[in-house]
Amino acid sequence: MGSVRPSLIDCDVHAVLPGIAALLPYLSDYWREQIAQTGFKGPVDRWYSARAVAAAATIKDEIPASKVEYLQRDVLDARPELQWAILNYDCAVETLHNPDAAAAVASALNEWIAAEWLARDPRLRASIVVPSQFPELAAAEIDRMSGRPGFVQVLLPVRSAEPYGSRNFRPLFAAAARHGLPVGLHFGGAPGNPPTPVGWPSFYLEEYAGMTGVFQTQLISIVAGGLFDTFPDLRLVLIEAGVAWLPPMLWRLDKNWKGLRREIPWVRRLPSEYVRDHVRLTTAPFDAPDDAQQLREVVAQLGSDSILLYASDYPHAHGEDRAVTELEFLSPAFATRIKCENARAVYRFEP
Ligand code: ZN
């Protein structure tokens, strides 16, 4: 790190599992035998994802984010001011219908992350992978992993079979709250239902651009479900969600809460107040206008200088670091909050 003062926390970098073989050392004899002798080869879409990343790689045969050396070269060493980076492995565990398989794969992934990534670079932190479709099993994995060095968050795919505010998910959130861990909702997921409220889209572009609607649905559900009253210490981080959609959604939610709040009497404050106190969003992608003045207005509409967390989303390219550099130009103090101070607060990192 040299003489450069640590001033950057990257709240979203990724690892790519090179294949199911990498998990074998962390699975029981039973699951090793299942993988060797049956058609079960782990979550369904990770290998496609790995091939897609490989196809896009600029260096032949190198899969970005598949080795800690690549992450060090491309992110950790490339930014001398970087103090920590949080590894989010979006592993499609939610695609598994066998609860024992989902629990076993999630546990193996967490052990793989601990041994192959966290143990090899002190700047890395990680999220806990859980079988989110089985909330009781997810809670057990959170209990098992909490307190393990370097694990700072519970990771959920933003797409789920029903909204996370449903009482069915309460054991999962109770476990996160019990251990003081933020819950991160990350772009994507494949729980089996359509990614839009009106059925299956024809093209991935529709799903990709429309994912903000899923984030909105989850945020409304979590507020309406009363999770922030039930668990006053719960922090929610929306990762790779964009940010510009939030102010108009909150305006609408506040307005309608005033008319319908008798239905949800446990929600005792304006929804926007819960969001200000409990919810954070990462900056990549930053879906704000290019014009500096308009950018300043969008950020002001978010209503809090604590709400944004810097993220690169390595190795997924969104085209720029523009949001952070322009915010620094507009307000150095605000940029410092986004780049490190807000993450220190939500993840309770020591300075
Ligand atoms: Zn990401």
mmCIF file of N, CA and C in Angstrom, residues 155-245:
data_model
loop_
_atom_site.group_PDB
_atom_site.id
_atom_site.type_symbol
_atom_site.label_atom_id
_atom_site.label_comp_id
_atom_site.label_asym_id
_atom_site.label_seq_id
_atom_site.Cartn_x
_atom_site.Cartn_y
_atom_site.Cartn_z
ATOM 1 N N LEU A 155 -25.320 -12.183 1.336
ATOM 2 C CA LEU A 155 -25.596 -11.848 -0.058
ATOM 3 C C LEU A 155 -26.848 -12.561 -0.553
ATOM 4 N N LEU A 156 -27.783 -11.805 -1.125
ATOM 5 C CA LEU A 156 -28.981 -12.379 -1.732
ATOM 6 C C LEU A 156 -29.093 -11.884 -3.172
ATOM 7 N N PRO A 157 -29.544 -12.751 -4.090
ATOM 8 C CA PRO A 157 -29.855 -12.240 -5.438
ATOM 9 C C PRO A 157 -31.120 -11.402 -5.365
ATOM 10 N N VAL A 158 -31.165 -10.305 -6.116
ATOM 11 C CA VAL A 158 -32.359 -9.448 -5.999
ATOM 12 C C VAL A 158 -33.595 -10.151 -6.518
ATOM 13 N N ARG A 159 -33.410 -11.085 -7.461
ATOM 14 C CA ARG A 159 -34.566 -11.856 -7.932
ATOM 15 C C ARG A 159 -34.826 -13.018 -6.977
ATOM 16 N N SER A 160 -36.074 -13.157 -6.563
ATOM 17 C CA SER A 160 -36.451 -14.249 -5.663
ATOM 18 C C SER A 160 -37.850 -14.722 -6.051
ATOM 19 N N ALA A 161 -38.247 -15.860 -5.527
ATOM 20 C CA ALA A 161 -39.533 -16.442 -5.920
ATOM 21 C C ALA A 161 -40.709 -15.661 -5.351
ATOM 22 N N GLU A 162 -40.497 -14.950 -4.270
ATOM 23 C CA GLU A 162 -41.497 -14.011 -3.744
ATOM 24 C C GLU A 162 -40.737 -12.886 -3.073
ATOM 25 N N PRO A 163 -41.382 -11.741 -2.850
ATOM 26 C CA PRO A 163 -40.642 -10.589 -2.320
ATOM 27 C C PRO A 163 -40.066 -10.878 -0.929
ATOM 28 N N TYR A 164 -38.888 -10.289 -0.684
ATOM 29 C CA TYR A 164 -38.175 -10.580 0.566
ATOM 30 C C TYR A 164 -38.893 -10.057 1.809
ATOM 31 N N GLY A 165 -39.847 -9.157 1.644
ATOM 32 C CA GLY A 165 -40.610 -8.714 2.806
ATOM 33 C C GLY A 165 -41.610 -9.750 3.291
ATOM 34 N N SER A 166 -41.839 -10.802 2.495
ATOM 35 C CA SER A 166 -42.721 -11.884 2.905
ATOM 36 C C SER A 166 -42.249 -12.478 4.223
ATOM 37 N N ARG A 167 -43.211 -12.867 5.048
ATOM 38 C CA ARG A 167 -42.819 -13.432 6.355
ATOM 39 C C ARG A 167 -42.080 -14.752 6.219
ATOM 40 N N ASN A 168 -42.185 -15.399 5.058
ATOM 41 C CA ASN A 168 -41.439 -16.640 4.861
ATOM 42 C C ASN A 168 -39.928 -16.429 4.966
ATOM 43 N N PHE A 169 -39.464 -15.219 4.638
ATOM 44 C CA PHE A 169 -38.024 -14.952 4.661
ATOM 45 C C PHE A 169 -37.541 -14.464 6.021
ATOM 46 N N ARG A 170 -38.446 -14.350 6.986
ATOM 47 C CA ARG A 170 -38.075 -13.730 8.263
ATOM 48 C C ARG A 170 -36.894 -14.425 8.951
ATOM 49 N N PRO A 171 -36.812 -15.790 8.939
ATOM 50 C CA PRO A 171 -35.655 -16.417 9.615
ATOM 51 C C PRO A 171 -34.312 -15.969 9.057
ATOM 52 N N LEU A 172 -34.267 -15.747 7.743
ATOM 53 C CA LEU A 172 -33.021 -15.312 7.101
ATOM 54 C C LEU A 172 -32.618 -13.928 7.612
ATOM 55 N N PHE A 173 -33.564 -12.993 7.597
ATOM 56 C CA PHE A 173 -33.249 -11.632 8.048
ATOM 57 C C PHE A 173 -32.980 -11.607 9.556
ATOM 58 N N ALA A 174 -33.672 -12.467 10.302
ATOM 59 C CA ALA A 174 -33.427 -12.537 11.747
ATOM 60 C C ALA A 174 -31.993 -12.970 12.019
ATOM 61 N N ALA A 175 -31.498 -13.923 11.224
ATOM 62 C CA ALA A 175 -30.116 -14.385 11.417
ATOM 63 C C ALA A 175 -29.124 -13.277 11.098
ATOM 64 N N ALA A 176 -29.370 -12.559 9.992
ATOM 65 C CA ALA A 176 -28.469 -11.444 9.655
ATOM 66 C C ALA A 176 -28.462 -10.407 10.771
ATOM 67 N N ALA A 177 -29.654 -10.077 11.265
ATOM 68 C CA ALA A 177 -29.744 -9.074 12.335
ATOM 69 C C ALA A 177 -29.094 -9.584 13.614
ATOM 70 N N ARG A 178 -29.286 -10.871 13.897
ATOM 71 C CA ARG A 178 -28.721 -11.463 15.116
ATOM 72 C C ARG A 178 -27.208 -11.327 15.149
ATOM 73 N N HIS A 179 -26.582 -11.388 13.983
ATOM 74 C CA HIS A 179 -25.126 -11.323 13.912
ATOM 75 C C HIS A 179 -24.624 -9.953 13.474
ATOM 76 N N GLY A 180 -25.533 -8.975 13.361
ATOM 77 C CA GLY A 180 -25.100 -7.625 13.017
ATOM 78 C C GLY A 180 -24.570 -7.482 11.607
ATOM 79 N N LEU A 181 -25.027 -8.357 10.697
ATOM 80 C CA LEU A 181 -24.521 -8.337 9.322
ATOM 81 C C LEU A 181 -25.481 -7.598 8.398
ATOM 82 N N PRO A 182 -24.997 -6.675 7.575
ATOM 83 C CA PRO A 182 -25.868 -6.108 6.532
ATOM 84 C C PRO A 182 -26.294 -7.193 5.549
ATOM 85 N N VAL A 183 -27.432 -6.964 4.899
ATOM 86 C CA VAL A 183 -27.892 -7.842 3.822
ATOM 87 C C VAL A 183 -27.699 -7.100 2.504
ATOM 88 N N GLY A 184 -26.953 -7.719 1.581
ATOM 89 C CA GLY A 184 -26.733 -7.122 0.276
ATOM 90 C C GLY A 184 -27.621 -7.777 -0.758
ATOM 91 N N LEU A 185 -28.416 -6.988 -1.471
ATOM 92 C CA LEU A 185 -29.201 -7.506 -2.602
ATOM 93 C C LEU A 185 -28.448 -7.160 -3.873
ATOM 94 N N HIS A 186 -28.022 -8.180 -4.597
ATOM 95 C CA HIS A 186 -27.224 -7.953 -5.805
ATOM 96 C C HIS A 186 -28.055 -8.211 -7.055
ATOM 97 N N PHE A 187 -27.782 -7.429 -8.087
ATOM 98 C CA PHE A 187 -28.401 -7.603 -9.410
ATOM 99 C C PHE A 187 -28.444 -9.090 -9.794
ATOM 100 N N GLY A 188 -29.584 -9.523 -10.350
ATOM 101 C CA GLY A 188 -29.653 -10.843 -10.960
ATOM 102 C C GLY A 188 -30.306 -11.896 -10.091
ATOM 103 N N GLY A 189 -30.055 -13.143 -10.458
ATOM 104 C CA GLY A 189 -30.685 -14.281 -9.812
ATOM 105 C C GLY A 189 -31.535 -15.042 -10.811
ATOM 106 N N ALA A 190 -31.778 -16.308 -10.517
ATOM 107 C CA ALA A 190 -32.577 -17.149 -11.415
ATOM 108 C C ALA A 190 -33.436 -18.098 -10.584
ATOM 109 N N PRO A 191 -34.438 -17.550 -9.879
ATOM 110 C CA PRO A 191 -35.222 -18.382 -8.967
ATOM 111 C C PRO A 191 -36.277 -19.235 -9.658
ATOM 112 N N GLY A 192 -36.440 -19.084 -10.969
ATOM 113 C CA GLY A 192 -37.386 -19.915 -11.698
ATOM 114 C C GLY A 192 -38.614 -19.184 -12.191
ATOM 115 N N ASN A 193 -38.929 -18.040 -11.582
ATOM 116 C CA ASN A 193 -40.075 -17.259 -12.043
ATOM 117 C C ASN A 193 -39.595 -16.177 -13.020
ATOM 118 N N PRO A 194 -40.522 -15.547 -13.767
ATOM 119 C CA PRO A 194 -40.092 -14.528 -14.738
ATOM 120 C C PRO A 194 -39.465 -13.314 -14.041
ATOM 121 N N PRO A 195 -38.543 -12.639 -14.739
ATOM 122 C CA PRO A 195 -37.890 -11.469 -14.144
ATOM 123 C C PRO A 195 -38.697 -10.182 -14.287
ATOM 124 N N THR A 196 -39.891 -10.261 -14.864
ATOM 125 C CA THR A 196 -40.766 -9.084 -14.935
ATOM 126 C C THR A 196 -42.113 -9.458 -14.316
ATOM 127 N N PRO A 197 -42.895 -8.453 -13.868
ATOM 128 C CA PRO A 197 -44.201 -8.756 -13.260
ATOM 129 C C PRO A 197 -45.251 -9.227 -14.252
ATOM 130 N N VAL A 198 -44.951 -9.165 -15.572
ATOM 131 C CA VAL A 198 -45.946 -9.554 -16.574
ATOM 132 C C VAL A 198 -45.481 -10.740 -17.413
ATOM 133 N N GLY A 199 -44.541 -11.524 -16.883
ATOM 134 C CA GLY A 199 -44.134 -12.727 -17.584
ATOM 135 C C GLY A 199 -42.745 -12.632 -18.184
ATOM 136 N N TRP A 200 -42.460 -13.603 -19.059
ATOM 137 C CA TRP A 200 -41.095 -13.733 -19.587
ATOM 138 C C TRP A 200 -40.826 -12.742 -20.707
ATOM 139 N N PRO A 201 -39.736 -11.996 -20.650
ATOM 140 C CA PRO A 201 -39.338 -11.142 -21.777
ATOM 141 C C PRO A 201 -38.700 -11.990 -22.878
ATOM 142 N N SER A 202 -38.573 -11.409 -24.045
ATOM 143 C CA SER A 202 -37.976 -12.137 -25.170
ATOM 144 C C SER A 202 -36.459 -12.042 -25.174
ATOM 145 N N PHE A 203 -35.908 -10.943 -24.672
ATOM 146 C CA PHE A 203 -34.477 -10.678 -24.821
ATOM 147 C C PHE A 203 -33.854 -10.295 -23.470
ATOM 148 N N TYR A 204 -32.553 -10.630 -23.350
ATOM 149 C CA TYR A 204 -31.864 -10.338 -22.094
ATOM 150 C C TYR A 204 -31.832 -8.836 -21.828
ATOM 151 N N LEU A 205 -31.771 -8.041 -22.909
ATOM 152 C CA LEU A 205 -31.804 -6.580 -22.734
ATOM 153 C C LEU A 205 -32.989 -6.154 -21.880
ATOM 154 N N GLU A 206 -34.145 -6.790 -22.107
ATOM 155 C CA GLU A 206 -35.340 -6.427 -21.348
ATOM 156 C C GLU A 206 -35.161 -6.737 -19.872
ATOM 157 N N GLU A 207 -34.600 -7.917 -19.591
ATOM 158 C CA GLU A 207 -34.377 -8.292 -18.200
ATOM 159 C C GLU A 207 -33.358 -7.367 -17.558
ATOM 160 N N TYR A 208 -32.267 -7.086 -18.300
ATOM 161 C CA TYR A 208 -31.164 -6.283 -17.752
ATOM 162 C C TYR A 208 -31.640 -4.873 -17.413
ATOM 163 N N ALA A 209 -32.259 -4.222 -18.392
ATOM 164 C CA ALA A 209 -32.693 -2.842 -18.169
ATOM 165 C C ALA A 209 -33.840 -2.775 -17.168
ATOM 166 N N GLY A 210 -34.640 -3.839 -17.117
ATOM 167 C CA GLY A 210 -35.796 -3.829 -16.228
ATOM 168 C C GLY A 210 -35.507 -4.251 -14.801
ATOM 169 N N MET A 211 -34.250 -4.574 -14.489
ATOM 170 C CA MET A 211 -33.934 -5.080 -13.147
ATOM 171 C C MET A 211 -34.190 -4.033 -12.061
ATOM 172 N N THR A 212 -34.167 -2.750 -12.437
ATOM 173 C CA THR A 212 -34.473 -1.727 -11.427
ATOM 174 C C THR A 212 -35.878 -1.932 -10.873
ATOM 175 N N GLY A 213 -36.779 -2.447 -11.703
ATOM 176 C CA GLY A 213 -38.129 -2.725 -11.217
ATOM 177 C C GLY A 213 -38.143 -3.793 -10.140
ATOM 178 N N VAL A 214 -37.248 -4.776 -10.274
ATOM 179 C CA VAL A 214 -37.151 -5.822 -9.255
ATOM 180 C C VAL A 214 -36.611 -5.223 -7.957
ATOM 181 N N PHE A 215 -35.577 -4.379 -8.073
ATOM 182 C CA PHE A 215 -35.057 -3.714 -6.866
ATOM 183 C C PHE A 215 -36.163 -2.898 -6.185
ATOM 184 N N GLN A 216 -36.956 -2.192 -6.979
ATOM 185 C CA GLN A 216 -38.041 -1.392 -6.389
ATOM 186 C C GLN A 216 -39.041 -2.286 -5.666
ATOM 187 N N THR A 217 -39.410 -3.389 -6.301
ATOM 188 C CA THR A 217 -40.357 -4.314 -5.675
ATOM 189 C C THR A 217 -39.819 -4.824 -4.344
ATOM 190 N N GLN A 218 -38.548 -5.200 -4.324
ATOM 191 C CA GLN A 218 -37.967 -5.727 -3.079
ATOM 192 C C GLN A 218 -37.902 -4.651 -2.001
ATOM 193 N N LEU A 219 -37.523 -3.449 -2.379
ATOM 194 C CA LEU A 219 -37.409 -2.390 -1.373
ATOM 195 C C LEU A 219 -38.779 -2.034 -0.793
ATOM 196 N N ILE A 220 -39.779 -1.931 -1.661
ATOM 197 C CA ILE A 220 -41.138 -1.652 -1.178
ATOM 198 C C ILE A 220 -41.607 -2.778 -0.255
ATOM 199 N N SER A 221 -41.337 -4.020 -0.640
ATOM 200 C CA SER A 221 -41.766 -5.171 0.163
ATOM 201 C C SER A 221 -41.088 -5.183 1.524
ATOM 202 N N ILE A 222 -39.794 -4.895 1.550
ATOM 203 C CA ILE A 222 -39.049 -4.933 2.820
ATOM 204 C C ILE A 222 -39.522 -3.822 3.753
ATOM 205 N N VAL A 223 -39.811 -2.652 3.195
ATOM 206 C CA VAL A 223 -40.348 -1.568 4.030
ATOM 207 C C VAL A 223 -41.747 -1.943 4.524
ATOM 208 N N ALA A 224 -42.619 -2.390 3.600
ATOM 209 C CA ALA A 224 -44.000 -2.702 3.982
ATOM 210 C C ALA A 224 -44.073 -3.880 4.941
ATOM 211 N N GLY A 225 -43.149 -4.825 4.796
ATOM 212 C CA GLY A 225 -43.127 -5.977 5.687
ATOM 213 C C GLY A 225 -42.684 -5.642 7.094
ATOM 214 N N GLY A 226 -42.190 -4.433 7.276
ATOM 215 C CA GLY A 226 -41.824 -3.996 8.621
ATOM 216 C C GLY A 226 -40.480 -4.516 9.102
ATOM 217 N N LEU A 227 -39.610 -4.922 8.163
ATOM 218 C CA LEU A 227 -38.334 -5.505 8.580
ATOM 219 C C LEU A 227 -37.466 -4.519 9.350
ATOM 220 N N PHE A 228 -37.577 -3.238 9.001
ATOM 221 C CA PHE A 228 -36.714 -2.265 9.683
ATOM 222 C C PHE A 228 -37.232 -1.927 11.081
ATOM 223 N N ASP A 229 -38.518 -2.183 11.342
ATOM 224 C CA ASP A 229 -39.017 -2.051 12.705
ATOM 225 C C ASP A 229 -38.752 -3.317 13.505
ATOM 226 N N THR A 230 -38.925 -4.469 12.839
ATOM 227 C CA THR A 230 -38.673 -5.738 13.523
ATOM 228 C C THR A 230 -37.205 -5.876 13.908
ATOM 229 N N PHE A 231 -36.324 -5.424 12.996
ATOM 230 C CA PHE A 231 -34.879 -5.535 13.232
ATOM 231 C C PHE A 231 -34.263 -4.141 13.115
ATOM 232 N N PRO A 232 -34.289 -3.374 14.190
ATOM 233 C CA PRO A 232 -33.871 -1.962 14.103
ATOM 234 C C PRO A 232 -32.429 -1.773 13.655
ATOM 235 N N ASP A 233 -31.600 -2.817 13.784
ATOM 236 C CA ASP A 233 -30.196 -2.688 13.387
ATOM 237 C C ASP A 233 -29.952 -3.167 11.956
ATOM 238 N N LEU A 234 -31.003 -3.618 11.255
ATOM 239 C CA LEU A 234 -30.823 -4.171 9.912
ATOM 240 C C LEU A 234 -30.362 -3.090 8.938
ATOM 241 N N ARG A 235 -29.282 -3.397 8.192
ATOM 242 C CA ARG A 235 -28.838 -2.523 7.100
ATOM 243 C C ARG A 235 -28.972 -3.287 5.790
ATOM 244 N N LEU A 236 -29.461 -2.598 4.757
ATOM 245 C CA LEU A 236 -29.706 -3.210 3.455
ATOM 246 C C LEU A 236 -28.874 -2.466 2.411
ATOM 247 N N VAL A 237 -28.072 -3.209 1.639
ATOM 248 C CA VAL A 237 -27.250 -2.602 0.602
ATOM 249 C C VAL A 237 -27.743 -3.094 -0.755
ATOM 250 N N LEU A 238 -28.158 -2.184 -1.618
ATOM 251 C CA LEU A 238 -28.594 -2.530 -2.965
ATOM 252 C C LEU A 238 -27.386 -2.409 -3.882
ATOM 253 N N ILE A 239 -26.972 -3.531 -4.458
ATOM 254 C CA ILE A 239 -25.701 -3.617 -5.166
ATOM 255 C C ILE A 239 -25.964 -3.773 -6.662
ATOM 256 N N GLU A 240 -25.374 -2.868 -7.448
ATOM 257 C CA GLU A 240 -25.517 -2.918 -8.909
ATOM 258 C C GLU A 240 -26.974 -2.646 -9.291
ATOM 259 N N ALA A 241 -27.600 -1.738 -8.561
ATOM 260 C CA ALA A 241 -29.020 -1.450 -8.763
ATOM 261 C C ALA A 241 -29.255 -0.177 -9.570
ATOM 262 N N GLY A 242 -28.200 0.644 -9.783
ATOM 263 C CA GLY A 242 -28.432 2.011 -10.229
ATOM 264 C C GLY A 242 -28.945 2.825 -9.049
ATOM 265 N N VAL A 243 -29.089 4.126 -9.239
ATOM 266 C CA VAL A 243 -29.508 4.973 -8.113
ATOM 267 C C VAL A 243 -30.602 5.979 -8.477
ATOM 268 N N ALA A 244 -30.664 6.385 -9.747
ATOM 269 C CA ALA A 244 -31.518 7.522 -10.107
ATOM 270 C C ALA A 244 -33.006 7.213 -9.975
ATOM 271 N N TRP A 245 -33.388 5.938 -9.928
ATOM 272 C CA TRP A 245 -34.801 5.565 -9.811
ATOM 273 C C TRP A 245 -35.335 5.764 -8.398
#
